[in-house]
Each structure stands twice: as C-alpha cells, then as structure tokens.
Amino acid sequence: MMQGRLSLRAQIVGVTGLAMLCLQVTTVVLLLDERYFTSQIQQVDDALYQFTNVVVILEETPDFLHDSVIKANTDNQQIFSLNASPVLTAADDSGWSAAFEESYFDSLERTDFSTSAPIISVEKVSENSERKSEKVWSQDVIAIEAQISQGDYLYAQFAQPPVSINLQWRLLGLLFVGLLSVAGLLLLMTIALTRPLNQLTQAARAFGLGQKAIFIKETGSADIRQAAAAFNQMQDKLVEALENQKHTLAAIGHDLRTPLTSLRVRVETLPDSPKREKIVAKMDELAAMLEAILKFAKLQSDPAALSKQPARLTSLLSALCNDYQSSEKECSLKVNNEPPEVSIDSLNMRRALGNIIDNGLFFGSKVMVTLDNIGSHARVTIEDNGPGVPPEKLAQLTRPFFRAEISRNFSSGGIGMGLALAKQIIELHDGEISFHNHENGFHVKVLLPIQ
C-alpha cells in the first residue's frame, strides 16, 4: 500500500538511502569493534610487560622487601598483591592466556626465573568486586596472576582506560555527511530522470481533460525518449481522429436535420388524423435522439467547449425545481449546508442535473434534491420514490443508449442518453456521479469540487 502512494523519486531515494545507511552502519560497527579489539590487545600486552617486570624484581629481592616492591608498583592504574592462594582460577580465563603465554615466557627467557603459566582475565570490576581488595574502577580491568618460584601467587590488576569517543563521533559525522551526499546526488539524479515522466503525466492528464495537446520533448534516457515519442505519436493520432469525428458529426447533423425539417413541414400540412400524430411523434423522437447524440459527441470530441464560470448551485437547483411547479410531479430542494461557489458551465450543468431529475420524476412521483457542503466538494443528492434499478444494472446506467426499461419505447423512458450525457458533463467538471437504491426508491449522488 505504501509503495503505491510514493513517487518513483521517493522510492529510489528511500531504497538506496536505506541500503547506504545499513552499509555505513555496518562499516562503523565493524571499525569500532576492530579498534576496540586492537586496543585491548595492546593493553593486555602492556599489562603483561608490567607484570613481567614485577616478577623479575620480586625474584631478585629478599622476601622481607616484597611488600615494599608491591606497594611501590601499586598506583591509581594498577594494583599488585602477593597471596598464599590463587585469586583467579582457570574458569576466570578470558581466552587471552594461551594467546600471550608464549610472549610472557619469551620475556622471562633472559632471566633465570620461572613462573607458572599466567591466567589473564579481562572483566568489569563490578562483575566480581569481592576479590578486588583495594580499589574498584568503573571501567574494564585486566587481571593477571601467576605463581612465582617462592610459591606465592602474584596477582595484578590493571585499569583499562576507556576507549576515546572522538573516533566514534568522527565516524558518525562521516556517516551523516556521506548519507547527505548520497541522498543529494540521488535526489538530483532522480529529478533529472523523473522530470520527463512528470511532464508526460501532466500532458496526458491535460489531454484527457480536453485541453490542447502538449508536445513532450524527447529527452532523457533511451526508455523515456521512446515513451515520449510514443505519447506524441498517439496524441497526434487522437487529435486527428477527434477532428475527423467533429467534422463528420457536423456533416451528419446538417444532413439529418435538413430532411427531418423538410419532412416535418410536409407532415404539418396533412389533415389531422391519428396517423399524422404518430408520424409527428416519431419525427419528434428522431429529432430528440439526433440532438442528444450530437450533444454527447460534441462534448466527447471537444471537452474544451465548456465555458466554466463561478456559480452557486443553490440558485441553479432552485430554478430547476421551479420548472416543475406547474406539473403534477413534485420537485423540492433542501439545503443543509450551502457550499461556496463552484466553477461550472451553468448551461451544461443544468442539463446534466435536469436529466437526473427528469429521470427520477419519470419513474417516480416526487424528487427531493439535497445540497450539502462536505469539505472540498459540494454534494447534490437527488432522491426519487420510484421502483429503483436492479443491482446488476446499476453499473450500466451511464452507458449510451442503455435503458433499464426494456421496451425500448421512446415514450416509456427516452432513448437512454440522459444519464450518459449527465455523467459526461459532471466528469468534465472533475466531478463524480454514483447511483444507489434505497428503501423508498432510488437516489443519485453528485460530487463537484468547490472553487
């Protein structure tokens, strides 16, 4: 669902930006992890060097000076102690003992002293603070222990300085700048790629609304150039076809109206008789059919013929309902919330809404017209008390020449062009029309955008 609401530009920038973000974050995490690992190796190596020096000093000094040696090498960053029993066990080994064992014994090779293999532990003090007798640090510590030749266990604890956050901030800054740069380049690239598509969309929309054909520049990538060329070719063909249709309809209208008028004049000279009345009625039916077809075709071939002006629907609907006051049918208007002005061709909109009202009064005895303001649209609801329309036929009501009444008799429901023409006019005003059955009849909803 979301993908359908996003533009191509947003999708390209979003997907590529997300991929770059994941890549950059992964890179930063790996760099920081590698830096921490390298830093810890260096710190363990330094701690082991200090530990070896103290071992050598202890081996070279008498036992009564051992406490002095321990105190002399204990400060804010390291603690030494001699214990009769071990503080660390094999379970405390952090895996560094085996890695640094060779380095440790290499340091003692130059002396005649020897110790047991060291146990190296890297941990937070808070995890095992009961064995840290003299000082507790907040950062990680390195603990080393080995048994010296006299039998005692030399235990040492070294504070690990926290890893500097400067690098983290620099990497995050680099990540941010990199993402901005990539997003900017992607945005510029997608603007260049999608500009022809936007122009194509606008031209297609304008042409669909009956505006003058717009030639699309054939620029951009090969695919877009081909699409623009195909659109221009299609547009030229449609314009040519519409022009031919317009001229053909004008010719047909003239050629049909002339003989109909001539026949009507001749029929009027005949004496009154039932046969004459039938001929006149049939000619009126043909004239009405011809007029409806020509109006429908004219709007279809030349939508720009509409002359839209700001108007209030209240006045238009009131005038429509007043036209039926002298008839036996009832048409009433109810305004719930009067909308502002709408931009309409009043003559054609009157024809469209009049066709709907005529349809309702033909199948029912009364029509209620309701006008509402629903935000950005004016809503006109036309309800009748007729029998309604079978649900399976609702979608066909606006099809030219379709009639829900199957007799095909002009006197029993027209020629089936009224609702088709109404739908065409309403949609040319960027409006919508829908049909619904209800308990007491049938109603039509028309939505028109407010100016």
Short mmCIF file of N, CA and C in Angstrom, two decimals, residues 71-215:
data_model
loop_
_atom_site.label_atom_id
_atom_site.label_comp_id
_atom_site.label_asym_id
_atom_site.label_seq_id
_atom_site.Cartn_x
_atom_site.Cartn_y
_atom_site.Cartn_z
N LYS A 71 53.98 -2.38 47.12
CA LYS A 71 53.46 -1.03 47.33
C LYS A 71 54.03 -0.04 46.32
N ALA A 72 55.31 -0.23 45.98
CA ALA A 72 55.95 0.70 45.05
C ALA A 72 55.35 0.61 43.65
N ASN A 73 54.83 -0.54 43.31
CA ASN A 73 54.27 -0.71 41.96
C ASN A 73 52.74 -0.58 41.92
N THR A 74 52.16 -0.25 43.03
CA THR A 74 50.70 -0.05 43.07
C THR A 74 50.39 1.44 43.00
N ASP A 75 49.51 1.83 42.08
CA ASP A 75 49.10 3.23 41.96
C ASP A 75 47.64 3.28 41.50
N ASN A 76 47.26 4.44 40.94
CA ASN A 76 45.87 4.62 40.54
C ASN A 76 45.44 3.72 39.38
N GLN A 77 46.40 3.22 38.63
CA GLN A 77 46.08 2.46 37.44
C GLN A 77 46.39 0.97 37.55
N GLN A 78 47.10 0.58 38.62
CA GLN A 78 47.44 -0.83 38.74
C GLN A 78 47.56 -1.21 40.21
N ILE A 79 47.23 -2.45 40.50
CA ILE A 79 47.29 -2.99 41.86
C ILE A 79 48.04 -4.32 41.81
N PHE A 80 48.99 -4.50 42.75
CA PHE A 80 49.71 -5.77 42.87
C PHE A 80 49.49 -6.32 44.28
N SER A 81 49.46 -7.65 44.36
CA SER A 81 49.39 -8.28 45.69
C SER A 81 49.99 -9.67 45.60
N LEU A 82 50.60 -10.10 46.74
CA LEU A 82 51.13 -11.46 46.85
C LEU A 82 50.20 -12.23 47.77
N ASN A 83 49.76 -13.40 47.31
CA ASN A 83 48.80 -14.18 48.07
C ASN A 83 49.27 -15.62 48.18
N ALA A 84 48.92 -16.23 49.30
CA ALA A 84 49.31 -17.63 49.51
C ALA A 84 48.49 -18.57 48.64
N SER A 85 47.30 -18.16 48.26
CA SER A 85 46.44 -18.99 47.40
C SER A 85 46.01 -18.16 46.19
N PRO A 86 45.68 -18.81 45.12
CA PRO A 86 45.33 -18.06 43.90
C PRO A 86 44.00 -17.31 44.05
N VAL A 87 43.95 -16.15 43.42
CA VAL A 87 42.70 -15.38 43.36
C VAL A 87 41.91 -15.78 42.12
N LEU A 88 42.62 -15.98 41.00
CA LEU A 88 41.98 -16.38 39.75
C LEU A 88 42.04 -17.88 39.58
N THR A 89 41.08 -18.40 38.88
CA THR A 89 41.07 -19.83 38.55
C THR A 89 40.99 -19.96 37.03
N ALA A 90 41.11 -21.18 36.58
CA ALA A 90 41.05 -21.41 35.13
C ALA A 90 39.72 -20.94 34.54
N ALA A 91 38.68 -20.95 35.38
CA ALA A 91 37.37 -20.52 34.89
C ALA A 91 37.33 -19.03 34.61
N ASP A 92 38.27 -18.26 35.23
CA ASP A 92 38.31 -16.81 35.01
C ASP A 92 39.05 -16.44 33.73
N ASP A 93 39.66 -17.41 33.09
CA ASP A 93 40.46 -17.13 31.89
C ASP A 93 39.56 -16.55 30.79
N SER A 94 39.97 -15.41 30.24
CA SER A 94 39.19 -14.75 29.18
C SER A 94 39.64 -15.17 27.79
N GLY A 95 40.53 -16.16 27.70
CA GLY A 95 40.99 -16.59 26.40
C GLY A 95 42.28 -15.92 25.97
N TRP A 96 42.75 -14.97 26.78
CA TRP A 96 43.99 -14.27 26.42
C TRP A 96 45.23 -15.04 26.90
N SER A 97 45.05 -15.93 27.87
CA SER A 97 46.21 -16.60 28.48
C SER A 97 47.01 -17.37 27.44
N ALA A 98 46.32 -18.21 26.68
CA ALA A 98 47.02 -19.00 25.67
C ALA A 98 47.63 -18.12 24.59
N ALA A 99 46.93 -17.03 24.24
CA ALA A 99 47.42 -16.15 23.18
C ALA A 99 48.71 -15.44 23.58
N PHE A 100 48.84 -15.09 24.87
CA PHE A 100 50.00 -14.31 25.31
C PHE A 100 51.01 -15.15 26.10
N GLU A 101 50.75 -16.46 26.25
CA GLU A 101 51.65 -17.30 27.05
C GLU A 101 53.06 -17.31 26.46
N GLU A 102 53.16 -17.47 25.15
CA GLU A 102 54.48 -17.52 24.51
C GLU A 102 55.22 -16.20 24.70
N SER A 103 54.49 -15.09 24.53
CA SER A 103 55.11 -13.77 24.71
C SER A 103 55.59 -13.60 26.15
N TYR A 104 54.81 -14.09 27.10
CA TYR A 104 55.15 -13.97 28.51
C TYR A 104 56.44 -14.73 28.82
N PHE A 105 56.53 -15.97 28.37
CA PHE A 105 57.72 -16.77 28.67
C PHE A 105 58.94 -16.28 27.90
N ASP A 106 58.72 -15.70 26.72
CA ASP A 106 59.85 -15.11 25.98
C ASP A 106 60.47 -13.97 26.78
N SER A 107 59.64 -13.22 27.50
CA SER A 107 60.15 -12.11 28.30
C SER A 107 60.98 -12.61 29.48
N LEU A 108 60.67 -13.82 29.97
CA LEU A 108 61.41 -14.36 31.12
C LEU A 108 62.63 -15.18 30.71
N GLU A 109 62.79 -15.43 29.42
CA GLU A 109 63.92 -16.24 28.96
C GLU A 109 65.26 -15.60 29.28
N ARG A 110 65.28 -14.26 29.31
CA ARG A 110 66.54 -13.56 29.54
C ARG A 110 66.94 -13.59 31.01
N THR A 111 66.09 -14.15 31.85
CA THR A 111 66.38 -14.26 33.28
C THR A 111 66.46 -15.73 33.67
N ASP A 112 66.88 -15.95 34.92
CA ASP A 112 66.93 -17.32 35.42
C ASP A 112 65.67 -17.68 36.19
N PHE A 113 64.67 -16.79 36.09
CA PHE A 113 63.46 -17.00 36.89
C PHE A 113 62.39 -17.68 36.06
N SER A 114 61.49 -18.33 36.76
CA SER A 114 60.38 -19.00 36.07
C SER A 114 59.13 -18.90 36.92
N THR A 115 57.99 -18.91 36.27
CA THR A 115 56.70 -18.90 36.98
C THR A 115 55.78 -19.89 36.29
N SER A 116 54.64 -20.06 36.89
CA SER A 116 53.63 -20.89 36.22
C SER A 116 53.03 -20.11 35.05
N ALA A 117 52.28 -20.81 34.22
CA ALA A 117 51.61 -20.12 33.11
C ALA A 117 50.62 -19.11 33.68
N PRO A 118 50.56 -17.93 33.10
CA PRO A 118 49.68 -16.90 33.64
C PRO A 118 48.22 -17.17 33.31
N ILE A 119 47.38 -16.65 34.17
CA ILE A 119 45.93 -16.61 33.89
C ILE A 119 45.58 -15.14 33.67
N ILE A 120 45.02 -14.84 32.53
CA ILE A 120 44.69 -13.45 32.17
C ILE A 120 43.17 -13.33 32.08
N SER A 121 42.63 -12.38 32.82
CA SER A 121 41.18 -12.15 32.83
C SER A 121 40.89 -10.69 32.49
N VAL A 122 39.95 -10.48 31.59
CA VAL A 122 39.50 -9.12 31.26
C VAL A 122 38.03 -9.04 31.61
N GLU A 123 37.70 -8.16 32.55
CA GLU A 123 36.31 -8.09 33.01
C GLU A 123 36.04 -6.74 33.64
N LYS A 124 34.76 -6.50 33.94
CA LYS A 124 34.39 -5.32 34.70
C LYS A 124 34.52 -5.63 36.17
N VAL A 125 34.97 -4.63 36.93
CA VAL A 125 35.18 -4.85 38.35
C VAL A 125 33.88 -5.22 39.04
N SER A 126 32.78 -4.60 38.59
CA SER A 126 31.50 -4.82 39.26
C SER A 126 31.03 -6.26 39.13
N GLU A 127 31.56 -7.01 38.15
CA GLU A 127 31.15 -8.39 37.98
C GLU A 127 31.71 -9.29 39.07
N ASN A 128 32.84 -8.90 39.67
CA ASN A 128 33.47 -9.76 40.67
C ASN A 128 34.19 -8.90 41.70
N SER A 129 33.48 -7.92 42.22
CA SER A 129 34.14 -6.91 43.04
C SER A 129 34.61 -7.44 44.39
N GLU A 130 34.13 -8.61 44.81
CA GLU A 130 34.53 -9.09 46.13
C GLU A 130 36.00 -9.47 46.21
N ARG A 131 36.65 -9.75 45.06
CA ARG A 131 38.05 -10.12 45.12
C ARG A 131 38.96 -8.94 44.85
N LYS A 132 38.40 -7.76 44.58
CA LYS A 132 39.21 -6.57 44.36
C LYS A 132 39.37 -5.88 45.70
N SER A 133 40.48 -6.14 46.34
CA SER A 133 40.61 -5.78 47.75
C SER A 133 40.86 -4.31 48.01
N GLU A 134 41.50 -3.61 47.11
CA GLU A 134 41.94 -2.26 47.45
C GLU A 134 41.23 -1.17 46.66
N LYS A 135 40.81 -1.42 45.42
CA LYS A 135 40.26 -0.34 44.60
C LYS A 135 39.27 -0.93 43.60
N VAL A 136 38.25 -0.17 43.34
CA VAL A 136 37.26 -0.58 42.34
C VAL A 136 37.20 0.49 41.27
N TRP A 137 37.38 0.09 40.02
CA TRP A 137 37.31 1.03 38.90
C TRP A 137 35.98 0.84 38.15
N SER A 138 35.56 1.88 37.47
CA SER A 138 34.31 1.80 36.72
C SER A 138 34.51 1.18 35.35
N GLN A 139 35.76 1.28 34.82
CA GLN A 139 36.00 0.73 33.50
C GLN A 139 36.49 -0.72 33.59
N ASP A 140 36.67 -1.34 32.43
CA ASP A 140 37.17 -2.72 32.40
C ASP A 140 38.57 -2.79 33.00
N VAL A 141 38.88 -3.97 33.54
CA VAL A 141 40.21 -4.18 34.11
C VAL A 141 40.80 -5.45 33.52
N ILE A 142 42.14 -5.50 33.55
CA ILE A 142 42.87 -6.71 33.16
C ILE A 142 43.47 -7.29 34.43
N ALA A 143 43.12 -8.52 34.71
CA ALA A 143 43.67 -9.20 35.89
C ALA A 143 44.60 -10.30 35.42
N ILE A 144 45.83 -10.34 36.01
CA ILE A 144 46.83 -11.37 35.66
C ILE A 144 47.33 -12.00 36.95
N GLU A 145 47.50 -13.30 36.90
CA GLU A 145 48.02 -14.00 38.08
C GLU A 145 48.91 -15.14 37.63
N ALA A 146 50.04 -15.30 38.37
CA ALA A 146 50.96 -16.42 38.10
C ALA A 146 51.68 -16.76 39.41
N GLN A 147 52.06 -18.01 39.56
CA GLN A 147 52.78 -18.46 40.77
C GLN A 147 54.27 -18.30 40.55
N ILE A 148 54.92 -17.52 41.45
CA ILE A 148 56.36 -17.30 41.31
C ILE A 148 57.11 -18.43 42.01
N SER A 149 58.43 -18.40 41.89
CA SER A 149 59.25 -19.53 42.36
C SER A 149 59.15 -19.74 43.86
N GLN A 150 58.92 -18.66 44.64
CA GLN A 150 58.84 -18.82 46.09
C GLN A 150 57.55 -19.51 46.52
N GLY A 151 56.60 -19.72 45.60
CA GLY A 151 55.37 -20.42 45.94
C GLY A 151 54.17 -19.52 46.08
N ASP A 152 54.43 -18.21 46.26
CA ASP A 152 53.30 -17.29 46.37
C ASP A 152 52.71 -17.01 44.99
N TYR A 153 51.50 -16.45 45.02
CA TYR A 153 50.81 -16.10 43.79
C TYR A 153 50.81 -14.58 43.64
N LEU A 154 51.42 -14.12 42.54
CA LEU A 154 51.43 -12.69 42.26
C LEU A 154 50.16 -12.35 41.47
N TYR A 155 49.37 -11.49 42.07
CA TYR A 155 48.11 -11.08 41.44
C TYR A 155 48.23 -9.60 41.07
N ALA A 156 47.85 -9.27 39.85
CA ALA A 156 47.91 -7.86 39.41
C ALA A 156 46.60 -7.49 38.72
N GLN A 157 46.26 -6.24 38.90
CA GLN A 157 45.02 -5.72 38.31
C GLN A 157 45.34 -4.39 37.64
N PHE A 158 45.02 -4.27 36.34
CA PHE A 158 45.34 -3.07 35.58
C PHE A 158 44.05 -2.44 35.04
N ALA A 159 43.90 -1.16 35.29
CA ALA A 159 42.72 -0.46 34.77
C ALA A 159 42.88 -0.19 33.28
N GLN A 160 41.85 -0.50 32.53
CA GLN A 160 41.85 -0.20 31.10
C GLN A 160 41.23 1.18 30.87
N PRO A 161 41.98 2.10 30.32
CA PRO A 161 41.39 3.42 30.05
C PRO A 161 40.25 3.28 29.04
N PRO A 162 39.17 4.02 29.24
CA PRO A 162 38.05 3.92 28.31
C PRO A 162 38.48 4.31 26.89
N VAL A 163 37.89 3.64 25.93
CA VAL A 163 38.20 3.94 24.54
C VAL A 163 37.70 5.34 24.22
N SER A 164 38.53 6.13 23.61
CA SER A 164 38.16 7.50 23.28
C SER A 164 36.94 7.52 22.36
N ILE A 165 35.99 8.44 22.69
CA ILE A 165 34.78 8.54 21.87
C ILE A 165 34.97 9.49 20.68
N ASN A 166 36.15 10.10 20.60
CA ASN A 166 36.37 11.02 19.48
C ASN A 166 36.22 10.32 18.14
N LEU A 167 36.78 9.10 18.08
CA LEU A 167 36.68 8.36 16.82
C LEU A 167 35.23 8.03 16.49
N GLN A 168 34.47 7.64 17.54
CA GLN A 168 33.06 7.34 17.29
C GLN A 168 32.33 8.54 16.70
N TRP A 169 32.57 9.71 17.30
CA TRP A 169 31.90 10.91 16.80
C TRP A 169 32.36 11.25 15.39
N ARG A 170 33.63 11.07 15.13
CA ARG A 170 34.13 11.35 13.78
C ARG A 170 33.51 10.40 12.76
N LEU A 171 33.40 9.12 13.15
CA LEU A 171 32.80 8.16 12.24
C LEU A 171 31.31 8.44 12.02
N LEU A 172 30.62 8.82 13.10
CA LEU A 172 29.20 9.16 12.96
C LEU A 172 29.02 10.40 12.08
N GLY A 173 29.93 11.38 12.28
CA GLY A 173 29.88 12.58 11.43
C GLY A 173 30.12 12.23 9.97
N LEU A 174 31.11 11.35 9.75
CA LEU A 174 31.39 10.90 8.39
C LEU A 174 30.20 10.16 7.80
N LEU A 175 29.56 9.34 8.64
CA LEU A 175 28.36 8.61 8.21
C LEU A 175 27.27 9.59 7.79
N PHE A 176 27.03 10.60 8.62
CA PHE A 176 25.98 11.58 8.34
C PHE A 176 26.28 12.36 7.05
N VAL A 177 27.52 12.82 6.92
CA VAL A 177 27.90 13.57 5.71
C VAL A 177 27.78 12.68 4.47
N GLY A 178 28.21 11.43 4.61
CA GLY A 178 28.12 10.51 3.48
C GLY A 178 26.68 10.27 3.05
N LEU A 179 25.80 10.08 4.04
CA LEU A 179 24.39 9.86 3.71
C LEU A 179 23.78 11.09 3.05
N LEU A 180 24.10 12.28 3.58
CA LEU A 180 23.59 13.51 2.97
C LEU A 180 24.08 13.66 1.54
N SER A 181 25.36 13.35 1.33
CA SER A 181 25.92 13.47 -0.02
C SER A 181 25.24 12.51 -0.99
N VAL A 182 25.09 11.26 -0.54
CA VAL A 182 24.45 10.26 -1.40
C VAL A 182 23.00 10.64 -1.68
N ALA A 183 22.28 11.08 -0.61
CA ALA A 183 20.88 11.48 -0.79
C ALA A 183 20.76 12.65 -1.75
N GLY A 184 21.68 13.62 -1.62
CA GLY A 184 21.66 14.77 -2.52
C GLY A 184 21.90 14.37 -3.97
N LEU A 185 22.91 13.52 -4.18
CA LEU A 185 23.20 13.06 -5.54
C LEU A 185 22.04 12.24 -6.11
N LEU A 186 21.45 11.39 -5.26
CA LEU A 186 20.30 10.60 -5.71
C LEU A 186 19.12 11.49 -6.07
N LEU A 187 18.90 12.52 -5.24
CA LEU A 187 17.79 13.43 -5.50
C LEU A 187 17.97 14.14 -6.83
N LEU A 188 19.19 14.64 -7.07
CA LEU A 188 19.45 15.31 -8.34
C LEU A 188 19.28 14.35 -9.52
N MET A 189 19.76 13.12 -9.33
CA MET A 189 19.66 12.14 -10.41
C MET A 189 18.21 11.78 -10.70
N THR A 190 17.42 11.55 -9.62
CA THR A 190 16.03 11.17 -9.82
C THR A 190 15.20 12.33 -10.36
N ILE A 191 15.55 13.57 -9.99
CA ILE A 191 14.85 14.72 -10.57
C ILE A 191 15.06 14.75 -12.07
N ALA A 192 16.32 14.54 -12.48
CA ALA A 192 16.62 14.52 -13.92
C ALA A 192 15.91 13.36 -14.62
N LEU A 193 15.80 12.21 -13.91
CA LEU A 193 15.16 11.05 -14.52
C LEU A 193 13.65 11.19 -14.60
N THR A 194 13.05 11.74 -13.54
CA THR A 194 11.59 11.76 -13.45
C THR A 194 10.95 13.01 -14.03
N ARG A 195 11.74 14.06 -14.31
CA ARG A 195 11.14 15.28 -14.88
C ARG A 195 10.39 14.98 -16.17
N PRO A 196 10.99 14.22 -17.12
CA PRO A 196 10.22 13.89 -18.33
C PRO A 196 8.96 13.08 -18.04
N LEU A 197 9.03 12.20 -17.02
CA LEU A 197 7.84 11.41 -16.66
C LEU A 197 6.75 12.31 -16.10
N ASN A 198 7.15 13.31 -15.28
CA ASN A 198 6.16 14.25 -14.74
C ASN A 198 5.52 15.06 -15.86
N GLN A 199 6.34 15.49 -16.81
CA GLN A 199 5.79 16.23 -17.95
C GLN A 199 4.83 15.35 -18.76
N LEU A 200 5.20 14.09 -18.90
CA LEU A 200 4.34 13.16 -19.63
C LEU A 200 3.00 12.98 -18.90
N THR A 201 3.07 12.85 -17.57
CA THR A 201 1.85 12.70 -16.77
C THR A 201 0.96 13.92 -16.89
N GLN A 202 1.55 15.12 -16.76
CA GLN A 202 0.76 16.35 -16.86
C GLN A 202 0.14 16.50 -18.24
N ALA A 203 0.91 16.17 -19.27
CA ALA A 203 0.37 16.29 -20.63
C ALA A 203 -0.77 15.30 -20.86
N ALA A 204 -0.61 14.07 -20.36
CA ALA A 204 -1.67 13.07 -20.52
C ALA A 204 -2.92 13.47 -19.76
N ARG A 205 -2.75 14.01 -18.53
CA ARG A 205 -3.90 14.45 -17.74
C ARG A 205 -4.61 15.61 -18.42
N ALA A 206 -3.83 16.58 -18.92
CA ALA A 206 -4.43 17.74 -19.58
C ALA A 206 -5.17 17.31 -20.85
N PHE A 207 -4.57 16.41 -21.61
CA PHE A 207 -5.21 15.95 -22.84
C PHE A 207 -6.48 15.18 -22.53
N GLY A 208 -6.45 14.40 -21.43
CA GLY A 208 -7.65 13.67 -21.03
C GLY A 208 -8.78 14.58 -20.61
N LEU A 209 -8.45 15.78 -20.09
CA LEU A 209 -9.47 16.75 -19.69
C LEU A 209 -9.91 17.64 -20.85
N GLY A 210 -9.39 17.35 -22.04
CA GLY A 210 -9.83 18.09 -23.20
C GLY A 210 -9.04 19.33 -23.51
N GLN A 211 -7.94 19.55 -22.82
CA GLN A 211 -7.12 20.72 -23.10
C GLN A 211 -6.28 20.49 -24.36
N LYS A 212 -5.68 21.56 -24.82
CA LYS A 212 -4.90 21.49 -26.05
C LYS A 212 -3.74 20.52 -25.90
N ALA A 213 -3.47 19.78 -26.97
CA ALA A 213 -2.38 18.80 -26.94
C ALA A 213 -1.04 19.49 -26.69
N ILE A 214 -0.23 18.87 -25.84
CA ILE A 214 1.09 19.41 -25.48
C ILE A 214 2.16 18.48 -26.01
N PHE A 215 3.08 19.03 -26.79
CA PHE A 215 4.18 18.23 -27.32
C PHE A 215 5.22 18.00 -26.22
#
